């Protein structure tokens, strides 16, 4: 009975916070379809203006990840998420009702602030609430929500493509944002953060709701307090004890993006349309890619605490390599894909996306919630998250130019090479964290002092 209450409390908290992930996925995915109609508005948008609408969100994400880390460490995880939800509501409504182009750009930047903050605070918050034995699956719920958000955005784009109502495409995101805000009002603050603020009584009450009879709450408080006695500063991040974990997190962040996932998420219809598919089959192929992304992420959530992070990461990254080589081979006979070569390209893209979903997608966000010491956790996660959005921005802004300059074969072979480097790096450097308490991971990484 008590166990059922614990499961419900944990499920409700993680589910509510994961709405932040849903908004992350929806708001990054929706623009691909919305652009088709937006470009005819406001007297017609140039390609540069279209790129601005897409990428200003990513700039907002970097700023949001920076500010979010500071806020989460200073005022707590819960108020930070509540304010993020309000920022989502404001940004989304401004986008839906924007009377002119500059205000639309401002709206995309504001939405980016919220996406950037929630992308790091949600895994951070769930990671600290969850008991060690189920932490992998629960934190990965956030990634599942991201993929559901992306798929929902594709379906909305598809459903509204008849009317071309881009305002509604943007505006619908206000609903989960309001639910997130109301939901956060009823959640507990992270017990680990409370302990770091010497608020042990509140932490104890929260932990009693979130831990089962087999867990020793007093021992957890004691251990978290012992590890929480350090300074939180950027300087601390470069200390020999934190630096190894910082480098691993940033490397995972950059590899997650430079191996090309968002060229598929943001550009697949453009790519397939340009390669000879009609627009409805291009959108349909995109919906299928979104579906594969969700299904494989569900499997990853299920496997994360069973087989561990490392096997999923290594198998998934190897699969990405195979997918990229397949896409590259489809482009061998020229950039205009027809018949069998179009089918090979679509299969390769889906294989790639599914492999990302089972490994690097969820594992990156999970590991950065696990490998940093409590006292610098928010700040360190924000550094990794800024690196992730920064790398996303660079890839997104340069992808179409790259395609023109070095063709389809060259571009996908480049991604394949970067994936191979990532695979070797992961094999050598990334630790297994399955089933260990955050405190044990912290002690082990400290004593390892790998540089
Ligand atoms: C990445 C996003 C990506 C998404 C795709 C996330 O883990 O950070 O950039 O769009 O996965 O599912």
PDB file of C-alpha atoms in Angstrom, residues 123-279:
ATOM      1  CA  UNK A 123      16.163  15.945 -15.991  1.00  0.00           C
ATOM      2  CA  UNK A 124      17.888  17.589 -13.015  1.00  0.00           C
ATOM      3  CA  UNK A 125      14.673  17.684 -10.975  1.00  0.00           C
ATOM      4  CA  UNK A 126      13.493  14.166 -11.859  1.00  0.00           C
ATOM      5  CA  UNK A 127      16.994  12.753 -11.290  1.00  0.00           C
ATOM      6  CA  UNK A 128      17.047  14.111  -7.744  1.00  0.00           C
ATOM      7  CA  UNK A 129      13.521  12.983  -6.909  1.00  0.00           C
ATOM      8  CA  UNK A 130      13.954   9.410  -8.166  1.00  0.00           C
ATOM      9  CA  UNK A 131      15.239   6.420  -6.162  1.00  0.00           C
ATOM     10  CA  UNK A 132      18.450   5.034  -7.751  1.00  0.00           C
ATOM     11  CA  UNK A 133      16.938   1.763  -8.988  1.00  0.00           C
ATOM     12  CA  UNK A 134      14.427   3.470 -11.308  1.00  0.00           C
ATOM     13  CA  UNK A 135      16.228   6.737 -12.008  1.00  0.00           C
ATOM     14  CA  UNK A 136      17.311   5.848 -15.558  1.00  0.00           C
ATOM     15  CA  UNK A 137      13.795   5.119 -16.764  1.00  0.00           C
ATOM     16  CA  UNK A 138      12.264   8.103 -14.970  1.00  0.00           C
ATOM     17  CA  UNK A 139      14.758  10.684 -16.228  1.00  0.00           C
ATOM     18  CA  UNK A 140      14.421   9.207 -19.723  1.00  0.00           C
ATOM     19  CA  UNK A 141      10.684   9.915 -19.509  1.00  0.00           C
ATOM     20  CA  UNK A 142      11.757  13.455 -20.303  1.00  0.00           C
ATOM     21  CA  UNK A 143      13.334  12.321 -23.574  1.00  0.00           C
ATOM     22  CA  UNK A 144      10.209  10.275 -24.299  1.00  0.00           C
ATOM     23  CA  UNK A 145       8.144  13.415 -23.782  1.00  0.00           C
ATOM     24  CA  UNK A 146      10.480  15.303 -26.160  1.00  0.00           C
ATOM     25  CA  UNK A 147       9.882  12.720 -28.885  1.00  0.00           C
ATOM     26  CA  UNK A 148       6.107  12.677 -28.280  1.00  0.00           C
ATOM     27  CA  UNK A 149       6.177  16.481 -28.534  1.00  0.00           C
ATOM     28  CA  UNK A 150       8.015  16.298 -31.868  1.00  0.00           C
ATOM     29  CA  UNK A 151       5.550  13.722 -33.232  1.00  0.00           C
ATOM     30  CA  UNK A 152       2.580  15.775 -31.977  1.00  0.00           C
ATOM     31  CA  UNK A 153       4.000  18.814 -33.761  1.00  0.00           C
ATOM     32  CA  UNK A 154       4.325  16.870 -37.039  1.00  0.00           C
ATOM     33  CA  UNK A 155       0.758  15.608 -36.735  1.00  0.00           C
ATOM     34  CA  UNK A 156      -0.587  19.082 -35.937  1.00  0.00           C
ATOM     35  CA  UNK A 157       1.342  20.524 -38.892  1.00  0.00           C
ATOM     36  CA  UNK A 158      -0.081  17.796 -41.083  1.00  0.00           C
ATOM     37  CA  UNK A 159      -3.642  18.251 -39.766  1.00  0.00           C
ATOM     38  CA  UNK A 160      -3.553  22.039 -40.174  1.00  0.00           C
ATOM     39  CA  UNK A 161      -1.766  22.023 -43.520  1.00  0.00           C
ATOM     40  CA  UNK A 162      -5.157  22.344 -45.272  1.00  0.00           C
ATOM     41  CA  UNK A 163      -5.998  25.647 -43.583  1.00  0.00           C
ATOM     42  CA  UNK A 164      -2.349  26.717 -43.270  1.00  0.00           C
ATOM     43  CA  UNK A 165      -3.128  28.107 -39.810  1.00  0.00           C
ATOM     44  CA  UNK A 166       0.426  28.614 -38.522  1.00  0.00           C
ATOM     45  CA  UNK A 167      -0.840  30.746 -35.627  1.00  0.00           C
ATOM     46  CA  UNK A 168      -2.787  27.795 -34.246  1.00  0.00           C
ATOM     47  CA  UNK A 169       0.234  25.507 -34.848  1.00  0.00           C
ATOM     48  CA  UNK A 170       2.275  27.721 -32.510  1.00  0.00           C
ATOM     49  CA  UNK A 171      -0.600  28.547 -30.127  1.00  0.00           C
ATOM     50  CA  UNK A 172      -1.651  24.991 -29.221  1.00  0.00           C
ATOM     51  CA  UNK A 173       1.489  24.634 -27.082  1.00  0.00           C
ATOM     52  CA  UNK A 174      -0.121  27.009 -24.534  1.00  0.00           C
ATOM     53  CA  UNK A 175      -2.293  24.128 -23.246  1.00  0.00           C
ATOM     54  CA  UNK A 176       0.480  21.819 -21.913  1.00  0.00           C
ATOM     55  CA  UNK A 177       2.343  24.922 -20.686  1.00  0.00           C
ATOM     56  CA  UNK A 178      -0.611  25.956 -18.493  1.00  0.00           C
ATOM     57  CA  UNK A 179      -0.948  22.376 -17.189  1.00  0.00           C
ATOM     58  CA  UNK A 180       2.779  22.362 -16.371  1.00  0.00           C
ATOM     59  CA  UNK A 181       2.438  25.617 -14.402  1.00  0.00           C
ATOM     60  CA  UNK A 182      -0.562  24.431 -12.387  1.00  0.00           C
ATOM     61  CA  UNK A 183       1.040  21.006 -11.848  1.00  0.00           C
ATOM     62  CA  UNK A 184       4.294  22.476 -10.509  1.00  0.00           C
ATOM     63  CA  UNK A 185       2.398  24.435  -7.862  1.00  0.00           C
ATOM     64  CA  UNK A 186       1.500  21.114  -6.231  1.00  0.00           C
ATOM     65  CA  UNK A 187       4.907  19.387  -6.417  1.00  0.00           C
ATOM     66  CA  UNK A 188       7.620  19.124  -3.773  1.00  0.00           C
ATOM     67  CA  UNK A 189      10.948  20.845  -4.078  1.00  0.00           C
ATOM     68  CA  UNK A 190      13.850  18.488  -4.859  1.00  0.00           C
ATOM     69  CA  UNK A 191      14.961  16.948  -1.545  1.00  0.00           C
ATOM     70  CA  UNK A 192      18.628  17.069  -2.567  1.00  0.00           C
ATOM     71  CA  UNK A 193      18.432  20.794  -3.256  1.00  0.00           C
ATOM     72  CA  UNK A 194      16.661  21.347   0.094  1.00  0.00           C
ATOM     73  CA  UNK A 195      19.482  19.532   1.894  1.00  0.00           C
ATOM     74  CA  UNK A 196      22.055  21.692   0.104  1.00  0.00           C
ATOM     75  CA  UNK A 197      20.190  24.690   1.588  1.00  0.00           C
ATOM     76  CA  UNK A 198      20.212  23.211   5.130  1.00  0.00           C
ATOM     77  CA  UNK A 199      16.448  22.670   5.008  1.00  0.00           C
ATOM     78  CA  UNK A 200      16.651  19.081   6.259  1.00  0.00           C
ATOM     79  CA  UNK A 201      13.155  18.882   7.786  1.00  0.00           C
ATOM     80  CA  UNK A 202      11.455  19.754   4.507  1.00  0.00           C
ATOM     81  CA  UNK A 203      13.815  17.373   2.669  1.00  0.00           C
ATOM     82  CA  UNK A 204      12.927  14.585   5.109  1.00  0.00           C
ATOM     83  CA  UNK A 205       9.185  15.110   4.526  1.00  0.00           C
ATOM     84  CA  UNK A 206       9.689  15.068   0.749  1.00  0.00           C
ATOM     85  CA  UNK A 207      11.872  11.957   0.890  1.00  0.00           C
ATOM     86  CA  UNK A 208       9.335  10.134   3.046  1.00  0.00           C
ATOM     87  CA  UNK A 209       6.803  10.576   0.244  1.00  0.00           C
ATOM     88  CA  UNK A 210       9.274   9.508  -2.436  1.00  0.00           C
ATOM     89  CA  UNK A 211      11.140   6.567  -0.905  1.00  0.00           C
ATOM     90  CA  UNK A 212       9.942   3.034  -0.174  1.00  0.00           C
ATOM     91  CA  UNK A 213      10.290   1.021   3.068  1.00  0.00           C
ATOM     92  CA  UNK A 214      13.567  -0.494   1.796  1.00  0.00           C
ATOM     93  CA  UNK A 215      15.221   2.931   1.470  1.00  0.00           C
ATOM     94  CA  UNK A 216      17.122   4.547   4.339  1.00  0.00           C
ATOM     95  CA  UNK A 217      16.025   8.204   4.269  1.00  0.00           C
ATOM     96  CA  UNK A 218      18.319   9.323   7.121  1.00  0.00           C
ATOM     97  CA  UNK A 219      21.373   7.774   5.467  1.00  0.00           C
ATOM     98  CA  UNK A 220      20.488   9.533   2.183  1.00  0.00           C
ATOM     99  CA  UNK A 221      20.164  12.903   3.951  1.00  0.00           C
ATOM    100  CA  UNK A 222      23.444  12.372   5.751  1.00  0.00           C
ATOM    101  CA  UNK A 223      25.300  11.451   2.570  1.00  0.00           C
ATOM    102  CA  UNK A 224      23.835  14.201   0.448  1.00  0.00           C
ATOM    103  CA  UNK A 225      24.715  16.720   3.194  1.00  0.00           C
ATOM    104  CA  UNK A 226      28.292  15.460   3.359  1.00  0.00           C
ATOM    105  CA  UNK A 227      28.727  15.865  -0.391  1.00  0.00           C
ATOM    106  CA  UNK A 228      26.898  19.170  -0.526  1.00  0.00           C
ATOM    107  CA  UNK A 229      29.475  21.111   1.493  1.00  0.00           C
ATOM    108  CA  UNK A 230      31.326  22.740  -1.355  1.00  0.00           C
ATOM    109  CA  UNK A 231      31.374  26.030  -3.164  1.00  0.00           C
ATOM    110  CA  UNK A 232      29.265  26.503  -6.233  1.00  0.00           C
ATOM    111  CA  UNK A 233      31.144  28.507  -8.822  1.00  0.00           C
ATOM    112  CA  UNK A 234      32.396  28.296 -12.368  1.00  0.00           C
ATOM    113  CA  UNK A 235      35.910  28.006 -10.953  1.00  0.00           C
ATOM    114  CA  UNK A 236      34.854  24.913  -9.062  1.00  0.00           C
ATOM    115  CA  UNK A 237      33.817  23.358 -12.386  1.00  0.00           C
ATOM    116  CA  UNK A 238      37.429  23.383 -13.524  1.00  0.00           C
ATOM    117  CA  UNK A 239      38.812  21.875 -10.327  1.00  0.00           C
ATOM    118  CA  UNK A 240      40.542  18.503 -10.859  1.00  0.00           C
ATOM    119  CA  UNK A 241      37.637  16.740  -9.133  1.00  0.00           C
ATOM    120  CA  UNK A 242      34.868  18.110 -11.342  1.00  0.00           C
ATOM    121  CA  UNK A 243      36.709  18.617 -14.634  1.00  0.00           C
ATOM    122  CA  UNK A 244      36.622  14.991 -15.862  1.00  0.00           C
ATOM    123  CA  UNK A 245      32.831  14.831 -15.513  1.00  0.00           C
ATOM    124  CA  UNK A 246      32.486  18.276 -17.069  1.00  0.00           C
ATOM    125  CA  UNK A 247      34.454  17.186 -20.141  1.00  0.00           C
ATOM    126  CA  UNK A 248      32.444  13.966 -20.535  1.00  0.00           C
ATOM    127  CA  UNK A 249      29.143  15.906 -20.321  1.00  0.00           C
ATOM    128  CA  UNK A 250      30.220  18.532 -22.850  1.00  0.00           C
ATOM    129  CA  UNK A 251      31.586  15.864 -25.217  1.00  0.00           C
ATOM    130  CA  UNK A 252      28.304  13.932 -25.051  1.00  0.00           C
ATOM    131  CA  UNK A 253      26.423  17.201 -25.670  1.00  0.00           C
ATOM    132  CA  UNK A 254      28.437  18.133 -28.738  1.00  0.00           C
ATOM    133  CA  UNK A 255      28.462  14.584 -30.168  1.00  0.00           C
ATOM    134  CA  UNK A 256      24.673  14.359 -29.706  1.00  0.00           C
ATOM    135  CA  UNK A 257      24.306  17.235 -32.160  1.00  0.00           C
ATOM    136  CA  UNK A 258      27.230  17.054 -34.608  1.00  0.00           C
ATOM    137  CA  UNK A 259      26.277  13.506 -35.580  1.00  0.00           C
ATOM    138  CA  UNK A 260      23.311  15.079 -37.326  1.00  0.00           C
ATOM    139  CA  UNK A 261      20.059  14.212 -35.535  1.00  0.00           C
ATOM    140  CA  UNK A 262      18.387  17.559 -36.080  1.00  0.00           C
ATOM    141  CA  UNK A 263      19.104  17.608 -39.792  1.00  0.00           C
ATOM    142  CA  UNK A 264      16.533  14.796 -39.803  1.00  0.00           C
ATOM    143  CA  UNK A 265      14.189  16.310 -37.203  1.00  0.00           C
ATOM    144  CA  UNK A 266      14.156  19.816 -38.743  1.00  0.00           C
ATOM    145  CA  UNK A 267      14.906  19.180 -42.408  1.00  0.00           C
ATOM    146  CA  UNK A 268      13.757  15.686 -43.466  1.00  0.00           C
ATOM    147  CA  UNK A 269      10.741  16.935 -45.505  1.00  0.00           C
ATOM    148  CA  UNK A 270      12.897  19.567 -47.213  1.00  0.00           C
ATOM    149  CA  UNK A 271      15.522  16.947 -47.969  1.00  0.00           C
ATOM    150  CA  UNK A 272      13.055  14.392 -49.290  1.00  0.00           C
ATOM    151  CA  UNK A 273      11.031  16.943 -51.236  1.00  0.00           C
ATOM    152  CA  UNK A 274      14.175  18.337 -52.815  1.00  0.00           C
ATOM    153  CA  UNK A 275      15.163  14.772 -53.624  1.00  0.00           C
ATOM    154  CA  UNK A 276      12.046  14.187 -55.674  1.00  0.00           C
ATOM    155  CA  UNK A 277       9.271  13.122 -53.255  1.00  0.00           C
ATOM    156  CA  UNK A 278       5.889  14.894 -53.395  1.00  0.00           C
ATOM    157  CA  UNK A 279       5.061  17.124 -50.422  1.00  0.00           C
TER     158      UNK A 279
END
